[in-house]
Amino acid sequence: MQIDAPFWDSLVFDGIDDVEVEAVTAAFGTVEVVARGRAAACSDCGRFSDRVRDRYQRRLRDLPLAEQGFVIQLTVRRFICGSADCPRRTFAEPFSRLAAPYARFTTRLNHALEWVGLALAGRVGARLAAQLGFGAGRMTLLRRVMALPDRRFSTPRVLGVDDFAIRRGRTYPTVLTSVEDHRVVDVLPTREAGLLAAWPRAPDAAPPMLCRSPTWFHLWQGLGRAMETCVAAYRDCLRNPVDSLSHGPDPSPQEWGRGQPGGPWLR
Ligand SMILES: [Zn+2]
C-alpha cells in the first residue's frame, strides 16, 4: 500500500521522534505499519554512529485502529560505536518511548492492559480485553499488574487498625489504614499483636499513632442494614409531606412524640 508517510507518522508516532514509517499494509483485519529508526546515539558516550553492524525485527502489537488489529513491524539496527574511548562496542536503537526492551506490546497498549488488569484482574479482564481487541489473556494481564512498581512507601502519622473475617470466620486478617488520607496501607495475615508490633515502617519515620480504624466496614454496613429495615417496616406510617402543611403549626417540643412512639414523623 502506498502511504502518506507524514500522515501515518503523525498518527502512529506522535511525540516519538526516532521512528519513521516505511509502509502500511492492511489484510485479514490487521493493519501493519512497517517502520524503522531514524538515528541513535550510543547509550554510554552519547555519540551518533552510521556503522550498522546488523539488523533485527521486532513485532509490536498496538492499540486497535477502527476495530482492526494494529501491529508495528519495526526494524532495529545495531550500530558499532566509533568512539575510541567508549567501553561499549555496539548498541541498538532503543525506541524507549515506543516500547520497553523485549516487549511485544507498545507502551500505550501496555498501559491499557494495566488499567484493565487493575480494574478487573485476570479472567474478567481477559474477556473485556478480547472485546476491545487487545489480544491479551488473563496471565498477561496479571503479569502487567505484578510488574507495576510498588507505591512509594511512607509511614502514616495516624495508623488505623481493624480486623475482618474471611473463610467463614476462621481467619481474621488485620487491615492497616492511613486515617488522615483514608487509604489502605497494608493487610496482615492474622490479627496477632506480634505481627502489628513487627510491622515495618520507614527507617527514619516516627512510630505512628495507633487508633481503632474509623473504617469499621462491618459495623457501618450492619447499621445501614438495620436502619433500612426499620424505615421500611414503618414506611406506611410516614406522614404525607403535603398533609403536614395543612395541619397547622408544628407541635411544641412538649408535644413531640406524645402518643406517637415514632415522634412527629410517624402517625
Ligand atoms: Zn559509545
GROMACS .gro file of C-alpha atoms and ligand atoms in nm:
model
  268
    1MET     CA    1   0.000   0.000   0.000
    2GLN     CA    2   0.136   0.341  -0.094
    3ILE     CA    3   0.123   0.565   0.203
    4ASP     CA    4   0.118   0.921   0.311
    5ALA     CA    5   0.416   0.885   0.542
    6PRO     CA    6   0.380   1.218   0.727
    7PHE     CA    7   0.016   1.136   0.799
    8TRP     CA    8   0.098   0.793   0.944
    9ASP     CA    9   0.398   0.934   1.129
   10SER     CA   10   0.176   1.187   1.300
   11LEU     CA   11  -0.098   0.929   1.362
   12VAL     CA   12   0.108   0.642   1.496
   13PHE     CA   13   0.426   0.804   1.624
   14ASP     CA   14   0.304   1.134   1.757
   15GLY     CA   15   0.564   1.250   2.009
   16ILE     CA   16   0.806   0.970   1.909
   17ASP     CA   17   1.077   1.133   1.701
   18ASP     CA   18   1.313   0.842   1.647
   19VAL     CA   19   1.080   0.628   1.431
   20GLU     CA   20   0.962   0.678   1.075
   21VAL     CA   21   0.705   0.489   0.868
   22GLU     CA   22   0.817   0.298   0.560
   23ALA     CA   23   0.497   0.120   0.456
   24VAL     CA   24   0.145   0.038   0.570
   25THR     CA   25  -0.049  -0.274   0.480
   26ALA     CA   26  -0.396  -0.394   0.575
   27ALA     CA   27  -0.511  -0.754   0.542
   28PHE     CA   28  -0.730  -1.000   0.730
   29GLY     CA   29  -0.846  -0.743   0.982
   30THR     CA   30  -0.498  -0.626   1.077
   31VAL     CA   31  -0.324  -0.302   0.987
   32GLU     CA   32   0.051  -0.338   0.983
   33VAL     CA   33   0.289  -0.044   0.987
   34VAL     CA   34   0.645  -0.109   0.877
   35ALA     CA   35   0.883   0.132   1.042
   36ARG     CA   36   1.247   0.189   1.124
   37GLY     CA   37   1.455   0.419   1.333
   38ARG     CA   38   1.595   0.750   1.219
   39ALA     CA   39   1.919   0.764   1.418
   40ALA     CA   40   2.051   0.653   1.751
   41ALA     CA   41   2.322   0.760   1.988
   42CYS     CA   42   2.540   0.536   2.200
   43SER     CA   43   2.393   0.497   2.546
   44ASP     CA   44   2.739   0.532   2.705
   45CYS     CA   45   2.921   0.809   2.518
   46GLY     CA   46   2.620   0.974   2.351
   47ARG     CA   47   2.779   0.985   2.006
   48PHE     CA   48   2.582   0.901   1.692
   49SER     CA   49   2.710   0.631   1.460
   50ASP     CA   50   2.636   0.533   1.099
   51ARG     CA   51   2.824   0.200   1.111
   52VAL     CA   52   2.546  -0.060   1.109
   53ARG     CA   53   2.655  -0.397   1.242
   54ASP     CA   54   2.329  -0.589   1.191
   55ARG     CA   55   1.952  -0.558   1.195
   56TYR     CA   56   1.670  -0.749   1.353
   57GLN     CA   57   1.293  -0.729   1.360
   58ARG     CA   58   1.053  -0.651   1.644
   59ARG     CA   59   0.682  -0.708   1.608
   60LEU     CA   60   0.484  -0.484   1.842
   61ARG     CA   61   0.112  -0.513   1.897
   62ASP     CA   62  -0.050  -0.173   1.936
   63LEU     CA   63  -0.394  -0.040   2.028
   64PRO     CA   64  -0.661  -0.141   1.772
   65LEU     CA   65  -0.743   0.102   1.494
   66ALA     CA   66  -1.106   0.124   1.377
   67GLU     CA   67  -1.176  -0.218   1.529
   68GLN     CA   68  -0.886  -0.372   1.341
   69GLY     CA   69  -0.575  -0.515   1.490
   70PHE     CA   70  -0.275  -0.288   1.470
   71VAL     CA   71   0.082  -0.409   1.452
   72ILE     CA   72   0.412  -0.228   1.413
   73GLN     CA   73   0.681  -0.421   1.231
   74LEU     CA   74   0.995  -0.246   1.348
   75THR     CA   75   1.343  -0.283   1.205
   76VAL     CA   76   1.603  -0.232   1.473
   77ARG     CA   77   1.960  -0.156   1.379
   78ARG     CA   78   2.260  -0.237   1.589
   79PHE     CA   79   2.542   0.011   1.546
   80ILE     CA   80   2.914  -0.001   1.615
   81CYS     CA   81   3.023   0.276   1.843
   82GLY     CA   82   3.309   0.459   1.674
   83SER     CA   83   3.436   0.632   1.982
   84ALA     CA   84   3.780   0.500   2.075
   85ASP     CA   85   3.744   0.578   2.443
   86CYS     CA   86   3.394   0.432   2.481
   87PRO     CA   87   3.369   0.097   2.663
   88ARG     CA   88   3.063  -0.004   2.459
   89ARG     CA   89   3.136  -0.177   2.130
   90THR     CA   90   2.785  -0.193   1.986
   91PHE     CA   91   2.446  -0.050   2.070
   92ALA     CA   92   2.095  -0.100   1.935
   93GLU     CA   93   1.827   0.156   1.870
   94PRO     CA   94   1.632   0.166   2.197
   95PHE     CA   95   1.291   0.309   2.088
   96SER     CA   96   1.229   0.364   2.457
   97ARG     CA   97   0.929   0.590   2.402
   98LEU     CA   98   0.758   0.331   2.183
   99ALA     CA   99   0.806   0.012   2.383
  100ALA     CA  100   1.005  -0.135   2.667
  101PRO     CA  101   1.304  -0.358   2.583
  102TYR     CA  102   1.196  -0.706   2.469
  103ALA     CA  103   0.827  -0.607   2.499
  104ARG     CA  104   0.576  -0.740   2.249
  105PHE     CA  105   0.329  -0.458   2.317
  106THR     CA  106   0.371  -0.087   2.268
  107THR     CA  107   0.383   0.125   2.581
  108ARG     CA  108   0.035   0.267   2.523
  109LEU     CA  109  -0.118  -0.079   2.481
  110ASN     CA  110   0.073  -0.189   2.788
  111HIS     CA  111  -0.085   0.095   2.986
  112ALA     CA  112  -0.431  -0.003   2.862
  113LEU     CA  113  -0.369  -0.360   2.976
  114GLU     CA  114  -0.256  -0.235   3.315
  115TRP     CA  115  -0.579  -0.038   3.354
  116VAL     CA  116  -0.790  -0.338   3.260
  117GLY     CA  117  -0.590  -0.565   3.488
  118LEU     CA  118  -0.613  -0.328   3.783
  119ALA     CA  119  -0.988  -0.284   3.738
  120LEU     CA  120  -1.094  -0.640   3.660
  121ALA     CA  121  -0.796  -0.870   3.722
  122GLY     CA  122  -0.750  -1.197   3.531
  123ARG     CA  123  -1.049  -1.378   3.386
  124VAL     CA  124  -1.297  -1.090   3.365
  125GLY     CA  125  -1.024  -0.858   3.242
  126ALA     CA  126  -0.930  -1.105   2.970
  127ARG     CA  127  -1.291  -1.114   2.849
  128LEU     CA  128  -1.302  -0.735   2.828
  129ALA     CA  129  -0.959  -0.724   2.663
  130ALA     CA  130  -1.084  -0.967   2.399
  131GLN     CA  131  -1.389  -0.750   2.334
  132LEU     CA  132  -1.167  -0.445   2.297
  133GLY     CA  133  -0.934  -0.627   2.058
  134PHE     CA  134  -0.631  -0.614   2.285
  135GLY     CA  135  -0.549  -0.980   2.235
  136ALA     CA  136  -0.421  -1.042   2.587
  137GLY     CA  137  -0.501  -1.338   2.809
  138ARG     CA  138  -0.553  -1.340   3.183
  139MET     CA  139  -0.193  -1.428   3.264
  140THR     CA  140  -0.072  -1.138   3.051
  141LEU     CA  141  -0.296  -0.903   3.245
  142LEU     CA  142  -0.179  -1.041   3.577
  143ARG     CA  143   0.185  -1.009   3.473
  144ARG     CA  144   0.126  -0.645   3.378
  145VAL     CA  145  -0.025  -0.575   3.718
  146MET     CA  146   0.251  -0.763   3.901
  147ALA     CA  147   0.515  -0.570   3.709
  148LEU     CA  148   0.381  -0.235   3.825
  149PRO     CA  149   0.614  -0.061   4.069
  150ASP     CA  150   0.510  -0.051   4.430
  151ARG     CA  151   0.364   0.270   4.555
  152ARG     CA  152   0.606   0.492   4.735
  153PHE     CA  153   0.612   0.379   5.092
  154SER     CA  154   0.558   0.629   5.368
  155THR     CA  155   0.464   0.561   5.726
  156PRO     CA  156   0.126   0.715   5.815
  157ARG     CA  157   0.121   0.957   6.105
  158VAL     CA  158  -0.200   0.801   6.236
  159LEU     CA  159  -0.243   0.431   6.167
  160GLY     CA  160  -0.591   0.278   6.181
  161VAL     CA  161  -0.611  -0.089   6.281
  162ASP     CA  162  -0.907  -0.316   6.221
  163ASP     CA  163  -0.968  -0.683   6.158
  164PHE     CA  164  -1.211  -0.860   5.934
  165ALA     CA  165  -1.321  -1.218   5.881
  166ILE     CA  166  -1.262  -1.436   5.580
  167ARG     CA  167  -1.312  -1.809   5.525
  168ARG     CA  168  -1.636  -1.805   5.725
  169GLY     CA  169  -1.479  -1.652   6.030
  170ARG     CA  170  -1.188  -1.891   6.061
  171THR     CA  171  -0.927  -1.636   5.958
  172TYR     CA  172  -0.906  -1.277   6.076
  173PRO     CA  173  -0.659  -1.063   5.884
  174THR     CA  174  -0.574  -0.715   6.002
  175VAL     CA  175  -0.613  -0.417   5.776
  176LEU     CA  176  -0.398  -0.111   5.836
  177THR     CA  177  -0.521   0.222   5.707
  178SER     CA  178  -0.388   0.572   5.698
  179VAL     CA  179  -0.653   0.762   5.891
  180GLU     CA  180  -0.559   1.102   5.758
  181ASP     CA  181  -0.585   1.028   5.387
  182HIS     CA  182  -0.823   0.731   5.404
  183ARG     CA  183  -0.620   0.471   5.222
  184VAL     CA  184  -0.535   0.111   5.292
  185VAL     CA  185  -0.168   0.078   5.381
  186ASP     CA  186  -0.125  -0.293   5.437
  187VAL     CA  187  -0.306  -0.616   5.521
  188LEU     CA  188  -0.155  -0.853   5.778
  189PRO     CA  189  -0.244  -1.222   5.754
  190THR     CA  190  -0.372  -1.254   6.113
  191ARG     CA  191  -0.479  -1.027   6.399
  192GLU     CA  192  -0.197  -1.124   6.632
  193ALA     CA  193  -0.041  -0.832   6.814
  194GLY     CA  194   0.310  -0.952   6.736
  195LEU     CA  195   0.259  -0.902   6.365
  196LEU     CA  196   0.142  -0.547   6.420
  197ALA     CA  197   0.435  -0.473   6.652
  198ALA     CA  198   0.676  -0.602   6.389
  199TRP     CA  199   0.504  -0.418   6.107
  200PRO     CA  200   0.775  -0.242   5.907
  201ARG     CA  201   0.783   0.130   5.866
  202ALA     CA  202   1.028   0.365   5.705
  203PRO     CA  203   1.359   0.351   5.895
  204ASP     CA  204   1.366   0.720   5.978
  205ALA     CA  205   0.993   0.755   6.046
  206ALA     CA  206   0.849   0.817   6.387
  207PRO     CA  207   0.623   0.542   6.526
  208PRO     CA  208   0.269   0.608   6.408
  209MET     CA  209  -0.015   0.691   6.641
  210LEU     CA  210  -0.245   0.389   6.656
  211CYS     CA  211  -0.622   0.406   6.670
  212ARG     CA  212  -0.910   0.176   6.607
  213SER     CA  213  -0.977   0.216   6.240
  214PRO     CA  214  -1.264   0.451   6.155
  215THR     CA  215  -1.332   0.230   5.860
  216TRP     CA  216  -1.529  -0.027   6.056
  217PHE     CA  217  -1.682  -0.155   5.742
  218HIS     CA  218  -1.883  -0.433   5.903
  219LEU     CA  219  -2.032  -0.205   6.169
  220TRP     CA  220  -2.130   0.064   5.920
  221GLN     CA  221  -2.275  -0.200   5.694
  222GLY     CA  222  -2.475  -0.360   5.977
  223LEU     CA  223  -2.602  -0.022   6.097
  224GLY     CA  224  -2.709   0.072   5.746
  225ARG     CA  225  -2.899  -0.252   5.700
  226ALA     CA  226  -3.072  -0.217   6.037
  227MET     CA  227  -3.178   0.139   5.957
  228GLU     CA  228  -3.309   0.035   5.618
  229THR     CA  229  -3.511  -0.249   5.772
  230CYS     CA  230  -3.655  -0.019   6.040
  231VAL     CA  231  -3.756   0.253   5.796
  232ALA     CA  232  -3.908   0.001   5.560
  233ALA     CA  233  -4.115  -0.151   5.843
  234TYR     CA  234  -4.266   0.191   5.929
  235ARG     CA  235  -4.296   0.316   5.574
  236ASP     CA  236  -4.677   0.327   5.588
  237CYS     CA  237  -4.660   0.544   5.898
  238LEU     CA  238  -4.469   0.823   5.728
  239ARG     CA  239  -4.672   1.138   5.715
  240ASN     CA  240  -4.756   1.276   5.375
  241PRO     CA  241  -4.548   1.594   5.339
  242VAL     CA  242  -4.839   1.777   5.169
  243ASP     CA  243  -5.076   1.688   5.453
  244SER     CA  244  -4.827   1.810   5.709
  245LEU     CA  245  -4.854   2.162   5.571
  246SER     CA  246  -5.229   2.170   5.633
  247HIS     CA  247  -5.202   2.056   5.993
  248GLY     CA  248  -5.122   2.399   6.122
  249PRO     CA  249  -4.815   2.499   6.322
  250ASP     CA  250  -4.557   2.247   6.425
  251PRO     CA  251  -4.612   2.084   6.764
  252SER     CA  252  -4.428   2.222   7.060
  253PRO     CA  253  -4.133   2.026   7.191
  254GLN     CA  254  -4.351   1.904   7.478
  255GLU     CA  255  -4.599   1.763   7.228
  256TRP     CA  256  -4.337   1.581   7.028
  257GLY     CA  257  -4.385   1.211   7.045
  258ARG     CA  258  -4.695   1.237   7.274
  259GLY     CA  259  -4.889   0.923   7.198
  260GLN     CA  260  -4.673   0.869   6.897
  261PRO     CA  261  -4.381   0.636   6.963
  262GLY     CA  262  -4.212   0.742   6.646
  263GLY     CA  263  -4.217   1.116   6.724
  264PRO     CA  264  -4.358   1.382   6.490
  265TRP     CA  265  -4.253   1.191   6.182
  266LEU     CA  266  -4.482   0.897   6.250
  267ARG     CA  267  -4.852   0.888   6.292
  268ZN      ZN  268   2.985   0.476   2.276
   0.00000   0.00000   0.00000
